mmCIF file of C-alpha atoms and ligand atoms in Angstrom:
data_model
loop_
_atom_site.group_PDB
_atom_site.id
_atom_site.type_symbol
_atom_site.label_atom_id
_atom_site.label_comp_id
_atom_site.label_asym_id
_atom_site.label_seq_id
_atom_site.Cartn_x
_atom_site.Cartn_y
_atom_site.Cartn_z
ATOM 1 C CA UNK Y 170 -39.864 -4.546 23.673
ATOM 2 C CA UNK Y 171 -40.431 -1.169 22.058
ATOM 3 C CA UNK Y 172 -43.721 -0.776 23.895
ATOM 4 C CA UNK Y 173 -42.186 -1.637 27.267
ATOM 5 C CA UNK Y 174 -39.317 0.755 26.614
ATOM 6 C CA UNK Y 175 -41.894 3.435 25.869
ATOM 7 C CA UNK Y 176 -43.763 2.957 29.139
ATOM 8 C CA UNK Y 177 -40.477 3.044 31.060
ATOM 9 C CA UNK Y 178 -39.107 6.106 29.301
ATOM 10 C CA UNK Y 179 -42.301 8.143 28.926
ATOM 11 C CA UNK Y 180 -44.536 7.117 31.841
ATOM 12 C CA UNK Y 181 -46.806 10.134 31.432
ATOM 13 C CA UNK Y 182 -47.399 9.650 27.706
ATOM 14 C CA UNK Y 183 -49.937 7.050 26.595
ATOM 15 C CA UNK Y 184 -49.139 5.662 23.133
ATOM 16 C CA UNK Y 185 -51.863 5.527 20.493
ATOM 17 C CA UNK Y 186 -50.187 3.395 17.832
ATOM 18 C CA UNK Y 187 -50.532 4.846 14.294
ATOM 19 C CA UNK Y 188 -52.295 2.033 12.419
ATOM 20 C CA UNK Y 189 -51.246 3.441 9.016
ATOM 21 C CA UNK Y 190 -47.655 2.455 9.715
ATOM 22 C CA UNK Y 191 -48.324 -1.282 9.740
ATOM 23 C CA UNK Y 192 -51.861 -2.637 9.937
ATOM 24 C CA UNK Y 193 -50.944 -6.300 10.365
ATOM 25 C CA UNK Y 194 -53.578 -7.727 12.730
ATOM 26 C CA UNK Y 195 -50.893 -9.444 14.845
ATOM 27 C CA UNK Y 196 -49.322 -6.051 15.540
ATOM 28 C CA UNK Y 197 -52.658 -4.539 16.529
ATOM 29 C CA UNK Y 198 -53.552 -7.511 18.703
ATOM 30 C CA UNK Y 199 -50.255 -7.405 20.520
ATOM 31 C CA UNK Y 200 -50.295 -3.652 21.103
ATOM 32 C CA UNK Y 201 -53.915 -3.818 22.204
ATOM 33 C CA UNK Y 202 -53.080 -6.586 24.675
ATOM 34 C CA UNK Y 203 -50.254 -4.421 26.033
ATOM 35 C CA UNK Y 204 -52.689 -1.553 26.620
ATOM 36 C CA UNK Y 205 -51.974 0.740 23.676
ATOM 37 C CA UNK Y 206 -54.531 3.052 22.151
ATOM 38 C CA UNK Y 207 -54.785 3.504 18.366
ATOM 39 C CA UNK Y 208 -54.480 6.400 15.965
ATOM 40 C CA UNK Y 209 -56.804 5.675 13.050
ATOM 41 C CA UNK Y 210 -56.926 7.835 9.927
ATOM 42 C CA UNK Y 211 -60.026 6.528 8.145
ATOM 43 C CA UNK Y 212 -63.216 4.503 8.391
ATOM 44 C CA UNK Y 213 -61.250 1.436 7.262
ATOM 45 C CA UNK Y 214 -58.662 1.757 10.021
ATOM 46 C CA UNK Y 215 -61.371 2.401 12.634
ATOM 47 C CA UNK Y 216 -63.194 -0.677 11.370
ATOM 48 C CA UNK Y 217 -60.055 -2.801 11.589
ATOM 49 C CA UNK Y 218 -59.297 -1.684 15.144
ATOM 50 C CA UNK Y 219 -62.888 -2.242 16.307
ATOM 51 C CA UNK Y 220 -63.010 -5.666 14.619
ATOM 52 C CA UNK Y 221 -60.014 -6.722 16.729
ATOM 53 C CA UNK Y 222 -61.793 -5.753 19.940
ATOM 54 C CA UNK Y 223 -60.338 -2.279 20.485
ATOM 55 C CA UNK Y 224 -62.868 -0.094 22.329
ATOM 56 C CA UNK Y 225 -63.830 3.321 20.838
ATOM 57 C CA UNK Y 226 -62.341 5.236 23.776
ATOM 58 C CA UNK Y 227 -58.939 3.796 22.807
ATOM 59 C CA UNK Y 228 -59.136 5.324 19.327
ATOM 60 C CA UNK Y 229 -58.247 8.817 18.172
ATOM 61 C CA UNK Y 230 -59.390 9.642 14.645
ATOM 62 C CA UNK Y 231 -56.228 11.592 13.871
ATOM 63 C CA UNK Y 232 -56.814 12.970 10.407
ATOM 64 C CA UNK Y 233 -57.524 16.692 10.147
ATOM 65 C CA UNK Y 234 -59.301 16.443 6.762
ATOM 66 C CA UNK Y 235 -61.858 13.644 6.723
ATOM 67 C CA UNK Y 236 -64.548 12.538 4.255
ATOM 68 C CA UNK Y 237 -67.985 13.363 5.701
ATOM 69 C CA UNK Y 238 -69.170 9.766 5.675
ATOM 70 C CA UNK Y 239 -66.091 8.660 7.640
ATOM 71 C CA UNK Y 240 -66.994 11.256 10.288
ATOM 72 C CA UNK Y 241 -70.569 9.915 10.347
ATOM 73 C CA UNK Y 242 -69.226 6.379 10.709
ATOM 74 C CA UNK Y 243 -66.926 7.386 13.599
ATOM 75 C CA UNK Y 244 -69.944 8.954 15.296
ATOM 76 C CA UNK Y 245 -72.039 5.801 14.822
ATOM 77 C CA UNK Y 246 -69.275 3.707 16.429
ATOM 78 C CA UNK Y 247 -68.723 6.009 19.414
ATOM 79 C CA UNK Y 248 -65.294 7.188 18.237
ATOM 80 C CA UNK Y 249 -65.475 10.729 19.574
ATOM 81 C CA UNK Y 250 -61.926 12.070 19.680
ATOM 82 C CA UNK Y 251 -60.801 13.546 16.356
ATOM 83 C CA UNK Y 252 -58.427 16.178 15.038
ATOM 84 C CA UNK Y 253 -59.124 19.224 12.857
ATOM 85 C CA UNK Y 254 -57.135 22.124 11.439
ATOM 86 C CA UNK Y 255 -59.574 24.214 9.354
ATOM 87 C CA UNK Y 256 -63.011 25.799 9.371
ATOM 88 C CA UNK Y 257 -64.568 23.567 6.687
ATOM 89 C CA UNK Y 258 -63.736 20.558 8.844
ATOM 90 C CA UNK Y 259 -65.518 22.176 11.773
ATOM 91 C CA UNK Y 260 -68.622 22.644 9.615
ATOM 92 C CA UNK Y 261 -68.594 18.968 8.597
ATOM 93 C CA UNK Y 262 -68.058 17.835 12.164
ATOM 94 C CA UNK Y 263 -70.892 20.033 13.430
ATOM 95 C CA UNK Y 264 -73.200 18.342 10.882
ATOM 96 C CA UNK Y 265 -72.073 14.746 11.386
ATOM 97 C CA UNK Y 266 -70.615 14.456 14.892
ATOM 98 C CA UNK Y 267 -71.679 17.486 16.909
ATOM 99 C CA UNK Y 268 -70.624 16.044 20.284
ATOM 100 C CA UNK Y 269 -67.118 15.065 19.111
ATOM 101 C CA UNK Y 270 -64.159 15.806 21.366
ATOM 102 C CA UNK Y 271 -62.000 17.875 19.074
ATOM 103 C CA UNK Y 272 -58.237 18.180 19.054
ATOM 104 C CA UNK Y 273 -56.675 21.149 17.279
ATOM 105 C CA UNK Y 274 -53.753 20.090 15.067
ATOM 106 C CA UNK Y 275 -51.148 22.817 14.890
ATOM 107 C CA UNK Y 276 -48.366 23.140 12.302
ATOM 108 C CA UNK Y 277 -44.937 22.905 13.917
ATOM 109 C CA UNK Y 278 -41.380 23.148 12.676
ATOM 110 C CA UNK Y 279 -40.685 19.879 10.861
ATOM 111 C CA UNK Y 280 -37.432 20.962 9.228
ATOM 112 C CA UNK Y 281 -35.491 18.431 11.320
ATOM 113 C CA UNK Y 282 -37.492 15.464 10.021
ATOM 114 C CA UNK Y 283 -36.977 13.350 6.921
ATOM 115 C CA UNK Y 284 -40.669 13.251 6.005
ATOM 116 C CA UNK Y 285 -42.459 16.540 6.493
ATOM 117 C CA UNK Y 286 -46.148 16.790 7.353
ATOM 118 C CA UNK Y 287 -46.656 20.484 8.130
ATOM 119 C CA UNK Y 288 -47.056 21.501 4.443
ATOM 120 C CA UNK Y 289 -50.209 19.388 4.396
ATOM 121 C CA UNK Y 290 -51.613 19.521 7.927
ATOM 122 C CA UNK Y 291 -51.842 21.800 10.907
ATOM 123 C CA UNK Y 292 -53.092 25.336 11.458
ATOM 124 C CA UNK Y 293 -50.367 27.999 11.737
ATOM 125 C CA UNK Y 294 -50.053 29.280 15.297
ATOM 126 C CA UNK Y 295 -51.085 32.751 14.141
ATOM 127 C CA UNK Y 296 -54.499 31.465 12.963
ATOM 128 C CA UNK Y 297 -55.204 29.056 15.808
ATOM 129 C CA UNK Y 298 -57.063 31.580 17.984
ATOM 130 C CA UNK Y 299 -59.513 32.455 15.220
ATOM 131 C CA UNK Y 300 -60.214 28.802 14.509
ATOM 132 C CA UNK Y 301 -60.873 28.120 18.184
ATOM 133 C CA UNK Y 302 -63.310 31.040 18.236
ATOM 134 C CA UNK Y 303 -65.131 29.573 15.233
ATOM 135 C CA UNK Y 304 -65.389 26.185 16.991
ATOM 136 C CA UNK Y 305 -66.918 27.919 20.017
ATOM 137 C CA UNK Y 306 -69.432 29.756 17.789
ATOM 138 C CA UNK Y 307 -70.508 26.405 16.358
ATOM 139 C CA UNK Y 308 -70.951 24.998 19.865
ATOM 140 C CA UNK Y 309 -68.191 22.419 19.348
ATOM 141 C CA UNK Y 310 -66.043 21.129 22.168
ATOM 142 C CA UNK Y 311 -62.273 21.488 21.642
ATOM 143 C CA UNK Y 312 -60.575 19.327 24.236
ATOM 144 C CA UNK Y 313 -56.919 19.545 23.267
ATOM 145 C CA UNK Y 314 -54.015 20.230 20.937
ATOM 146 C CA UNK Y 315 -51.943 17.903 18.747
ATOM 147 C CA UNK Y 316 -48.883 18.175 16.547
ATOM 148 C CA UNK Y 317 -46.565 15.962 14.511
ATOM 149 C CA UNK Y 318 -42.909 16.961 14.144
ATOM 150 C CA UNK Y 319 -42.622 14.902 10.916
ATOM 151 C CA UNK Y 320 -41.589 11.301 10.454
ATOM 152 C CA UNK Y 321 -38.047 10.223 11.290
ATOM 153 C CA UNK Y 322 -37.267 13.260 13.356
ATOM 154 C CA UNK Y 323 -33.528 13.814 13.684
ATOM 155 C CA UNK Y 324 -33.419 16.398 16.499
ATOM 156 C CA UNK Y 325 -34.989 16.068 19.912
ATOM 157 C CA UNK Y 326 -35.253 19.865 20.235
ATOM 158 C CA UNK Y 327 -38.110 19.717 17.682
ATOM 159 C CA UNK Y 328 -40.320 18.202 20.402
ATOM 160 C CA UNK Y 329 -39.286 20.838 22.945
ATOM 161 C CA UNK Y 330 -40.316 23.632 20.569
ATOM 162 C CA UNK Y 331 -43.555 21.885 19.515
ATOM 163 C CA UNK Y 332 -44.593 21.352 23.151
ATOM 164 C CA UNK Y 333 -43.935 25.051 23.796
ATOM 165 C CA UNK Y 334 -46.040 25.937 20.718
ATOM 166 C CA UNK Y 335 -48.859 23.783 22.073
ATOM 167 C CA UNK Y 336 -48.714 25.552 25.422
ATOM 168 C CA UNK Y 337 -49.091 28.810 23.543
ATOM 169 C CA UNK Y 338 -52.489 27.854 22.061
ATOM 170 C CA UNK Y 339 -53.710 25.683 24.955
ATOM 171 C CA UNK Y 340 -56.701 27.236 26.637
ATOM 172 C CA UNK Y 341 -58.153 26.706 30.067
ATOM 173 C CA UNK Y 342 -60.940 24.374 28.929
ATOM 174 C CA UNK Y 343 -58.512 21.930 27.294
ATOM 175 C CA UNK Y 344 -57.311 18.724 28.907
ATOM 176 C CA UNK Y 345 -55.432 16.712 26.229
ATOM 177 C CA UNK Y 346 -52.028 17.128 24.590
ATOM 178 C CA UNK Y 347 -51.135 14.798 21.720
ATOM 179 C CA UNK Y 348 -47.414 14.896 20.846
ATOM 180 C CA UNK Y 349 -47.820 12.835 17.628
ATOM 181 C CA UNK Y 350 -45.186 10.475 16.221
ATOM 182 C CA UNK Y 351 -41.881 10.909 14.434
ATOM 183 C CA UNK Y 352 -39.538 8.648 16.417
ATOM 184 C CA UNK Y 353 -37.229 6.271 14.611
ATOM 185 C CA UNK Y 354 -37.562 2.584 15.341
ATOM 186 C CA UNK Y 355 -33.841 1.910 15.269
ATOM 187 C CA UNK Y 356 -32.092 4.498 17.462
ATOM 188 C CA UNK Y 357 -30.154 5.606 14.371
ATOM 189 C CA UNK Y 358 -29.607 9.358 14.369
ATOM 190 C CA UNK Y 359 -31.075 10.164 17.795
ATOM 191 C CA UNK Y 360 -31.750 7.566 20.456
ATOM 192 C CA UNK Y 361 -35.226 7.153 21.901
ATOM 193 C CA UNK Y 362 -33.657 7.781 25.314
ATOM 194 C CA UNK Y 363 -32.592 11.254 24.209
ATOM 195 C CA UNK Y 364 -36.054 12.032 22.792
ATOM 196 C CA UNK Y 365 -37.619 10.839 26.045
ATOM 197 C CA UNK Y 366 -35.411 13.010 28.212
ATOM 198 C CA UNK Y 367 -36.214 16.152 26.237
ATOM 199 C CA UNK Y 368 -39.943 15.398 26.121
ATOM 200 C CA UNK Y 369 -40.203 14.613 29.839
ATOM 201 C CA UNK Y 370 -38.401 17.814 30.713
ATOM 202 C CA UNK Y 371 -40.609 19.958 28.455
ATOM 203 C CA UNK Y 372 -43.779 18.304 29.737
ATOM 204 C CA UNK Y 373 -42.784 18.710 33.379
ATOM 205 C CA UNK Y 374 -42.092 22.382 32.800
ATOM 206 C CA UNK Y 375 -45.098 23.297 30.639
ATOM 207 C CA UNK Y 376 -47.693 20.585 31.361
ATOM 208 C CA UNK Y 377 -46.776 19.373 34.877
ATOM 209 C CA UNK Y 378 -48.644 16.400 36.357
ATOM 210 C CA UNK Y 379 -50.738 18.683 38.609
ATOM 211 C CA UNK Y 380 -52.072 20.533 35.525
ATOM 212 C CA UNK Y 381 -54.362 17.525 35.020
ATOM 213 C CA UNK Y 382 -53.572 17.474 31.286
ATOM 214 C CA UNK Y 383 -53.623 13.989 29.780
ATOM 215 C CA UNK Y 384 -50.698 13.361 27.412
ATOM 216 C CA UNK Y 385 -50.901 10.951 24.486
ATOM 217 C CA UNK Y 386 -48.741 10.276 21.401
ATOM 218 C CA UNK Y 387 -49.145 8.593 18.019
ATOM 219 C CA UNK Y 388 -45.963 6.578 17.417
ATOM 220 C CA UNK Y 389 -45.920 4.475 14.261
ATOM 221 C CA UNK Y 390 -42.409 3.724 13.030
ATOM 222 C CA UNK Y 391 -41.048 3.512 16.590
ATOM 223 C CA UNK Y 392 -43.287 0.552 17.452
ATOM 224 C CA UNK Y 393 -42.785 -1.664 14.423
ATOM 225 C CA UNK Y 394 -39.785 -0.715 12.293
ATOM 226 C CA UNK Y 395 -37.315 -3.176 13.806
ATOM 227 C CA UNK Y 396 -39.911 -5.898 14.383
ATOM 228 C CA UNK Y 397 -40.128 -7.047 10.768
ATOM 229 C CA UNK Y 398 -37.692 -8.672 8.352
ATOM 230 C CA UNK Y 399 -38.665 -8.750 4.702
ATOM 231 C CA UNK Y 400 -37.580 -11.808 2.712
ATOM 232 C CA UNK Y 401 -37.354 -11.122 -1.016
ATOM 233 C CA UNK Y 402 -36.640 -13.656 -3.696
ATOM 234 C CA UNK Y 403 -34.515 -13.229 -6.823
ATOM 235 C CA UNK Y 404 -36.873 -14.115 -9.666
ATOM 236 C CA UNK Y 405 -34.696 -13.182 -12.647
ATOM 237 C CA UNK Y 406 -31.283 -11.795 -13.516
ATOM 238 C CA UNK Y 407 -29.343 -10.514 -16.477
ATOM 239 C CA UNK Y 408 -25.983 -8.967 -17.227
ATOM 240 C CA UNK Y 409 -26.247 -5.240 -17.874
ATOM 241 C CA UNK Y 410 -26.309 -4.097 -21.500
ATOM 242 C CA UNK Y 411 -26.613 -0.390 -21.120
ATOM 243 C CA UNK Y 412 -23.772 1.061 -23.210
ATOM 244 C CA UNK Y 413 -23.462 1.169 -26.967
ATOM 245 C CA UNK Y 414 -20.362 0.975 -29.070
ATOM 246 C CA UNK Y 415 -20.090 4.467 -30.610
ATOM 247 C CA UNK Y 416 -19.103 3.290 -34.116
ATOM 248 C CA UNK Y 417 -21.350 0.265 -34.653
ATOM 249 C CA UNK Y 418 -24.252 1.275 -32.403
ATOM 250 C CA UNK Y 419 -24.210 -2.275 -31.047
ATOM 251 C CA UNK Y 420 -24.642 -2.982 -27.350
ATOM 252 C CA UNK Y 421 -21.561 -3.661 -25.315
ATOM 253 C CA UNK Y 422 -22.061 -6.284 -22.664
ATOM 254 C CA UNK Y 423 -20.998 -5.054 -19.231
ATOM 255 C CA UNK Y 424 -20.442 -8.300 -17.427
ATOM 256 C CA UNK Y 425 -19.205 -6.467 -14.338
ATOM 257 C CA UNK Y 426 -22.678 -5.105 -13.644
ATOM 258 C CA UNK Y 427 -25.556 -7.399 -12.857
ATOM 259 C CA UNK Y 428 -29.255 -6.640 -12.779
ATOM 260 C CA UNK Y 429 -31.589 -8.632 -10.568
ATOM 261 C CA UNK Y 430 -35.369 -8.725 -10.461
ATOM 262 C CA UNK Y 431 -36.808 -9.433 -7.031
ATOM 263 C CA UNK Y 432 -40.365 -10.350 -6.102
ATOM 264 C CA UNK Y 433 -41.117 -7.175 -4.134
ATOM 265 C CA UNK Y 434 -40.661 -3.536 -5.071
ATOM 266 C CA UNK Y 435 -41.955 0.013 -4.853
ATOM 267 C CA UNK Y 436 -45.512 -1.042 -5.694
ATOM 268 C CA UNK Y 437 -45.283 -3.590 -2.886
ATOM 269 C CA UNK Y 438 -43.541 -3.552 0.493
ATOM 270 C CA UNK Y 439 -40.683 -1.316 -0.662
ATOM 271 C CA UNK Y 440 -42.697 1.771 -1.524
ATOM 272 C CA UNK Y 441 -40.850 3.738 1.180
ATOM 273 C CA UNK Y 442 -37.741 3.653 -1.003
ATOM 274 C CA UNK Y 443 -39.316 6.381 -3.125
ATOM 275 C CA UNK Y 444 -39.091 8.709 -0.103
ATOM 276 C CA UNK Y 445 -35.950 7.366 1.527
ATOM 277 C CA UNK Y 446 -33.717 5.714 -1.117
ATOM 278 C CA UNK Y 447 -30.647 6.318 1.031
ATOM 279 C CA UNK Y 448 -32.120 4.263 3.870
ATOM 280 C CA UNK Y 449 -32.118 1.088 1.820
ATOM 281 C CA UNK Y 450 -28.868 -0.560 2.737
ATOM 282 C CA UNK Y 451 -27.811 -4.082 1.899
ATOM 283 C CA UNK Y 452 -24.913 -5.522 3.857
ATOM 284 C CA UNK Y 453 -24.026 -8.913 2.384
ATOM 285 C CA UNK Y 454 -22.685 -11.520 4.781
ATOM 286 C CA UNK Y 455 -21.239 -13.706 2.025
ATOM 287 C CA UNK Y 456 -17.473 -13.399 1.582
ATOM 288 C CA UNK Y 457 -17.409 -13.635 -2.186
ATOM 289 C CA UNK Y 458 -16.236 -11.130 -4.807
ATOM 290 C CA UNK Y 459 -18.731 -8.314 -5.131
ATOM 291 C CA UNK Y 460 -20.176 -7.057 -8.398
ATOM 292 C CA UNK Y 461 -21.808 -3.741 -9.042
ATOM 293 C CA UNK Y 462 -25.501 -4.586 -9.133
ATOM 294 C CA UNK Y 463 -28.922 -3.073 -9.620
ATOM 295 C CA UNK Y 464 -32.119 -4.417 -8.048
ATOM 296 C CA UNK Y 465 -35.419 -4.027 -9.876
ATOM 297 C CA UNK Y 466 -38.869 -4.704 -8.455
ATOM 298 C CA UNK Y 467 -41.042 -7.258 -10.245
ATOM 299 C CA UNK Y 468 -43.460 -5.017 -12.170
ATOM 300 C CA UNK Y 469 -43.225 -3.667 -15.721
ATOM 301 C CA UNK Y 470 -42.695 -0.094 -14.571
ATOM 302 C CA UNK Y 471 -39.211 1.473 -14.627
ATOM 303 C CA UNK Y 472 -40.037 3.454 -11.480
ATOM 304 C CA UNK Y 473 -40.015 0.062 -9.776
ATOM 305 C CA UNK Y 474 -36.312 0.205 -8.946
ATOM 306 C CA UNK Y 475 -35.195 -0.880 -5.488
ATOM 307 C CA UNK Y 476 -31.461 -0.138 -5.522
ATOM 308 C CA UNK Y 477 -29.512 1.593 -8.224
ATOM 309 C CA UNK Y 478 -25.972 0.704 -7.460
ATOM 310 C CA UNK Y 479 -24.982 -1.780 -4.815
ATOM 311 C CA UNK Y 480 -21.897 -3.987 -4.510
ATOM 312 C CA UNK Y 481 -22.959 -7.529 -3.683
ATOM 313 C CA UNK Y 482 -21.770 -11.070 -4.447
ATOM 314 C CA UNK Y 483 -23.356 -12.637 -7.501
ATOM 315 C CA UNK Y 484 -26.839 -13.953 -6.750
ATOM 316 C CA UNK Y 485 -28.636 -16.905 -8.304
ATOM 317 C CA UNK Y 486 -32.251 -16.986 -9.378
ATOM 318 C CA UNK Y 487 -34.093 -18.391 -6.366
ATOM 319 C CA UNK Y 488 -31.765 -16.797 -3.772
ATOM 320 C CA UNK Y 489 -33.351 -14.944 -0.865
ATOM 321 C CA UNK Y 490 -32.348 -11.559 0.531
ATOM 322 C CA UNK Y 491 -33.364 -10.700 4.091
ATOM 323 C CA UNK Y 492 -34.005 -7.014 4.721
ATOM 324 C CA UNK Y 493 -34.048 -6.060 8.415
ATOM 325 C CA UNK Y 494 -36.015 -3.169 9.900
ATOM 326 C CA UNK Y 495 -38.807 -3.557 7.355
ATOM 327 C CA UNK Y 496 -41.787 -3.000 9.643
ATOM 328 C CA UNK Y 497 -42.687 0.642 8.963
ATOM 329 C CA UNK Y 498 -44.693 1.801 5.950
ATOM 330 C CA UNK Y 499 -44.067 -1.426 4.062
ATOM 331 C CA UNK Y 500 -46.932 -3.940 4.067
ATOM 332 C CA UNK Y 501 -49.484 -1.174 4.656
ATOM 333 C CA UNK Y 502 -48.476 0.555 1.405
ATOM 334 C CA UNK Y 503 -48.668 -2.524 -0.857
ATOM 335 C CA UNK Y 504 -50.747 -2.404 -4.026
ATOM 336 C CA UNK Y 505 -51.848 -5.129 -6.430
ATOM 337 C CA UNK Y 506 -50.277 -3.357 -9.426
ATOM 338 C CA UNK Y 507 -49.499 -5.704 -12.282
ATOM 339 C CA UNK Y 508 -51.120 -8.571 -10.423
ATOM 340 C CA UNK Y 509 -48.158 -9.326 -8.177
ATOM 341 C CA UNK Y 510 -49.047 -10.800 -4.812
ATOM 342 C CA UNK Y 511 -48.523 -8.881 -1.603
ATOM 343 C CA UNK Y 512 -45.949 -10.263 0.805
ATOM 344 C CA UNK Y 513 -47.334 -12.641 3.402
ATOM 345 C CA UNK Y 514 -46.733 -11.951 7.073
ATOM 346 C CA UNK Y 515 -45.724 -14.718 9.466
ATOM 347 C CA UNK Y 516 -45.856 -13.423 13.035
ATOM 348 C CA UNK Y 517 -43.335 -15.011 15.382
ATOM 349 C CA UNK Y 518 -43.041 -14.432 19.101
ATOM 350 C CA UNK Y 519 -41.792 -16.245 22.176
ATOM 351 C CA UNK Y 520 -44.147 -18.859 23.550
ATOM 352 C CA UNK Y 521 -44.233 -17.089 26.930
ATOM 353 C CA UNK Y 522 -45.312 -13.802 25.393
ATOM 354 C CA UNK Y 523 -47.831 -15.565 23.181
ATOM 355 C CA UNK Y 524 -49.438 -17.461 26.062
ATOM 356 C CA UNK Y 525 -49.596 -14.395 28.282
ATOM 357 C CA UNK Y 526 -50.721 -11.780 25.827
ATOM 358 C CA UNK Y 527 -52.404 -13.366 22.854
ATOM 359 C CA UNK Y 528 -53.839 -16.796 23.660
ATOM 360 C CA UNK Y 529 -56.378 -15.480 26.218
ATOM 361 C CA UNK Y 530 -57.878 -13.280 23.504
ATOM 362 C CA UNK Y 531 -58.008 -15.844 20.685
ATOM 363 C CA UNK Y 532 -61.433 -16.639 19.318
ATOM 364 C CA UNK Y 533 -62.754 -19.605 17.362
ATOM 365 C CA UNK Y 534 -61.108 -18.225 14.254
ATOM 366 C CA UNK Y 535 -57.808 -19.089 15.804
ATOM 367 C CA UNK Y 536 -56.782 -22.207 13.917
ATOM 368 C CA UNK Y 537 -53.367 -23.587 14.662
ATOM 369 C CA UNK Y 538 -50.161 -22.581 16.233
ATOM 370 C CA UNK Y 539 -46.867 -24.373 16.201
ATOM 371 C CA UNK Y 540 -44.337 -24.415 18.935
ATOM 372 C CA UNK Y 541 -40.676 -25.163 18.926
ATOM 373 C CA UNK Y 542 -40.287 -25.934 22.602
ATOM 374 C CA UNK Y 543 -36.506 -25.976 22.417
ATOM 375 C CA UNK Y 544 -36.288 -22.463 21.086
ATOM 376 C CA UNK Y 545 -39.321 -21.359 23.084
ATOM 377 C CA UNK Y 546 -40.572 -19.833 19.923
ATOM 378 C CA UNK Y 547 -44.092 -19.826 18.641
ATOM 379 C CA UNK Y 548 -44.751 -19.540 14.948
ATOM 380 C CA UNK Y 549 -48.380 -18.783 14.459
ATOM 381 C CA UNK Y 550 -50.520 -19.664 11.509
ATOM 382 C CA UNK Y 551 -53.604 -18.065 12.929
ATOM 383 C CA UNK Y 552 -55.960 -17.028 10.169
ATOM 384 C CA UNK Y 553 -57.071 -13.913 12.021
ATOM 385 C CA UNK Y 554 -53.467 -12.757 11.963
ATOM 386 C CA UNK Y 555 -52.753 -13.309 8.338
ATOM 387 C CA UNK Y 556 -52.209 -10.038 6.494
ATOM 388 C CA UNK Y 557 -53.427 -11.698 3.338
ATOM 389 C CA UNK Y 558 -56.738 -13.479 3.444
ATOM 390 C CA UNK Y 559 -55.688 -15.712 0.558
ATOM 391 C CA UNK Y 560 -52.830 -17.033 2.631
ATOM 392 C CA UNK Y 561 -52.818 -20.644 3.676
ATOM 393 C CA UNK Y 562 -50.366 -19.555 6.374
ATOM 394 C CA UNK Y 563 -48.435 -22.784 6.698
ATOM 395 C CA UNK Y 564 -46.156 -23.071 9.671
ATOM 396 C CA UNK Y 565 -42.517 -22.883 8.739
HETATM 397 C C1 PLP U 27 -51.298 12.048 12.214
HETATM 398 C C2 PLP U 27 -50.160 11.094 12.259
HETATM 399 N N1 PLP U 27 -49.879 10.500 13.428
HETATM 400 C C3 PLP U 27 -48.881 9.590 13.535
HETATM 401 C C4 PLP U 27 -48.109 9.247 12.441
HETATM 402 C C5 PLP U 27 -47.024 8.233 12.626
HETATM 403 O O1 PLP U 27 -45.776 8.824 12.444
HETATM 404 P P1 PLP U 27 -44.434 8.017 12.698
HETATM 405 O O2 PLP U 27 -44.530 6.729 11.986
HETATM 406 O O3 PLP U 27 -43.378 8.909 12.170
HETATM 407 O O4 PLP U 27 -44.300 7.835 14.182
HETATM 408 C C6 PLP U 27 -48.333 9.880 11.205
HETATM 409 C C7 PLP U 27 -47.531 9.558 10.040
HETATM 410 O O5 PLP U 27 -47.720 10.009 8.938
HETATM 411 C C8 PLP U 27 -49.401 10.821 11.107
HETATM 412 O O6 PLP U 27 -49.686 11.434 9.954
#
């Protein structure tokens, strides 16, 4: 749905989905079948995309600071389009991929975004000219300009300004503008419709269709955030004992505050809480008295805290919590810390969509798929889709 909304709202802008956001094979398969390109940030992500049948021309290697051997690998696979923002990168590229089609990443104002990227990437506008001259001296081909307004952008005007900045450094030999990512997947602070309107207007004014400039983008969060629900299980609980009696030094039991330990946390799918703690909201549907509660992740580390203070009905060990909008920067950030298993992914889609988009591309590795004909829902247990190779992926 998100993809179709994109093509309706931004007909001139071809999406290159940012694999880093969620690298579940089912997501990549589906987006590939819909016609998306892919933004890959490393050899591993390029490998994953190619292994799923994505062709090299549908990949942009969108990382301005790359290890040399990843550049060499991109070259060997025919992945030619890649970003840069500094002279050292140009020197590496001239050694390992001299015929690359380069895209200059510029730093833009990301003050209106929750997660800023300009401190780390992008050449300041004032230095862009010099860098382009250096690329020309090295005989490298710079084909376009890219920017990223920062993740979870909260003001559409950020795109207007960034497109104007791009126009400023665009030279006559260039033919590609990459407007990056940054869109929310949930229409929360600014709707995608508003972003689209502002972007279309800026593009029509500064990069009109007859300019011949190809426009692409690298949406991550927008494509997948609302597509996933994370199910977490309560594995342990205790009543809080965090205050001492001043005179005796003994613990006082605070029975009004509960602590729960769930089977996923900041070292697993909930790593994004470290950046956006305020975005973690739990809205209980049970109409029972609520207790002040704290949710810990499963590992031994105190940093592994999911929610500090939330009012929820008392939970039992074994209860499940369903967290909506868990598709962005969740499974792709999981680690194996402390030996806890990564969450399994069970892709679910309508049977019609499955038969049209996915089944024609399934190979022999496709094992089983289950249908509930009444609900017209297909629950797949395809091994090529499993995000965890250890998974037995039983149909549920
Ligand atoms: C180069 C690049 N492109 C695209 C993205 C995806 O951004 P978002 O998920 O905000 O759309 C990122 C995120 O860090 C990025 O660094």
